[in-house]
Amino acid sequence: MTTVPMPTATTRWRCTLCGNLTRFDVTRSSKVVEYVHLDLAGEPKVEEREVVSETIESVRCRWCNAVDQIELVDRPGSGS
């Protein structure tokens, strides 16, 4: 399984098997620091969240279930 980079402002994901551009299941690992505020009843609410690191483990096409067929392509009008 190959690592798929996150899309940028000028790129997006595309399934090379079926052509899907819009529906993907993304499995990622994140390391975050959160500021959690507990109200008087003890209910937690995350008020700040800082992503320290994030790794995409897999991207699966929702249309055809392909996992190893996702690529980055230029977005329309990106001028790339």
JSON list of N, CA, C and O in Angstrom, two decimals, residues 17-18 35 38 45 51 56 72 77:
[
{"chain": "A", "resi": 17, "resn": "LEU", "atom": "N", "xyz": [-9.05, 3.80, -10.79]},
{"chain": "A", "resi": 17, "resn": "LEU", "atom": "CA", "xyz": [-9.83, 2.65, -11.24]},
{"chain": "A", "resi": 17, "resn": "LEU", "atom": "C", "xyz": [-11.19, 3.05, -11.79]},
{"chain": "A", "resi": 17, "resn": "LEU", "atom": "O", "xyz": [-11.57, 2.62, -12.87]},
{"chain": "A", "resi": 18, "resn": "CYS", "atom": "N", "xyz": [-11.91, 3.93, -11.06]},
{"chain": "A", "resi": 18, "resn": "CYS", "atom": "CA", "xyz": [-13.27, 4.27, -11.49]},
{"chain": "A", "resi": 18, "resn": "CYS", "atom": "C", "xyz": [-13.46, 5.75, -11.84]},
{"chain": "A", "resi": 18, "resn": "CYS", "atom": "O", "xyz": [-14.50, 6.14, -12.35]},
{"chain": "A", "resi": 35, "resn": "TYR", "atom": "N", "xyz": [-7.22, 21.65, 24.48]},
{"chain": "A", "resi": 35, "resn": "TYR", "atom": "CA", "xyz": [-7.62, 22.32, 25.71]},
{"chain": "A", "resi": 35, "resn": "TYR", "atom": "C", "xyz": [-9.07, 21.92, 25.95]},
{"chain": "A", "resi": 35, "resn": "TYR", "atom": "O", "xyz": [-9.97, 22.25, 25.16]},
{"chain": "A", "resi": 38, "resn": "LEU", "atom": "N", "xyz": [-14.19, 21.57, 31.21]},
{"chain": "A", "resi": 38, "resn": "LEU", "atom": "CA", "xyz": [-15.27, 20.81, 31.82]},
{"chain": "A", "resi": 38, "resn": "LEU", "atom": "C", "xyz": [-16.23, 21.79, 32.48]},
{"chain": "A", "resi": 38, "resn": "LEU", "atom": "O", "xyz": [-15.81, 22.65, 33.27]},
{"chain": "A", "resi": 45, "resn": "LYS", "atom": "N", "xyz": [-15.77, 19.85, 26.85]},
{"chain": "A", "resi": 45, "resn": "LYS", "atom": "CA", "xyz": [-15.89, 20.53, 25.57]},
{"chain": "A", "resi": 45, "resn": "LYS", "atom": "C", "xyz": [-14.48, 20.93, 25.14]},
{"chain": "A", "resi": 45, "resn": "LYS", "atom": "O", "xyz": [-13.76, 21.59, 25.89]},
{"chain": "A", "resi": 51, "resn": "VAL", "atom": "N", "xyz": [-3.02, 20.41, 16.02]},
{"chain": "A", "resi": 51, "resn": "VAL", "atom": "CA", "xyz": [-2.53, 19.18, 15.43]},
{"chain": "A", "resi": 51, "resn": "VAL", "atom": "C", "xyz": [-1.01, 19.25, 15.41]},
{"chain": "A", "resi": 51, "resn": "VAL", "atom": "O", "xyz": [-0.42, 20.10, 14.76]},
{"chain": "A", "resi": 56, "resn": "ILE", "atom": "N", "xyz": [-1.58, 10.19, 6.93]},
{"chain": "A", "resi": 56, "resn": "ILE", "atom": "CA", "xyz": [-2.66, 9.47, 6.25]},
{"chain": "A", "resi": 56, "resn": "ILE", "atom": "C", "xyz": [-2.19, 8.02, 6.08]},
{"chain": "A", "resi": 56, "resn": "ILE", "atom": "O", "xyz": [-1.14, 7.77, 5.49]},
{"chain": "A", "resi": 72, "resn": "LEU", "atom": "N", "xyz": [-3.09, 11.96, -6.88]},
{"chain": "A", "resi": 72, "resn": "LEU", "atom": "CA", "xyz": [-3.34, 13.39, -6.85]},
{"chain": "A", "resi": 72, "resn": "LEU", "atom": "C", "xyz": [-3.39, 13.91, -8.28]},
{"chain": "A", "resi": 72, "resn": "LEU", "atom": "O", "xyz": [-2.53, 13.56, -9.09]},
{"chain": "A", "resi": 77, "resn": "GLY", "atom": "N", "xyz": [-9.00, 24.72, -13.11]},
{"chain": "A", "resi": 77, "resn": "GLY", "atom": "CA", "xyz": [-8.75, 26.13, -12.93]},
{"chain": "A", "resi": 77, "resn": "GLY", "atom": "C", "xyz": [-7.61, 26.46, -11.99]},
{"chain": "A", "resi": 77, "resn": "GLY", "atom": "O", "xyz": [-7.45, 27.61, -11.60]}
]
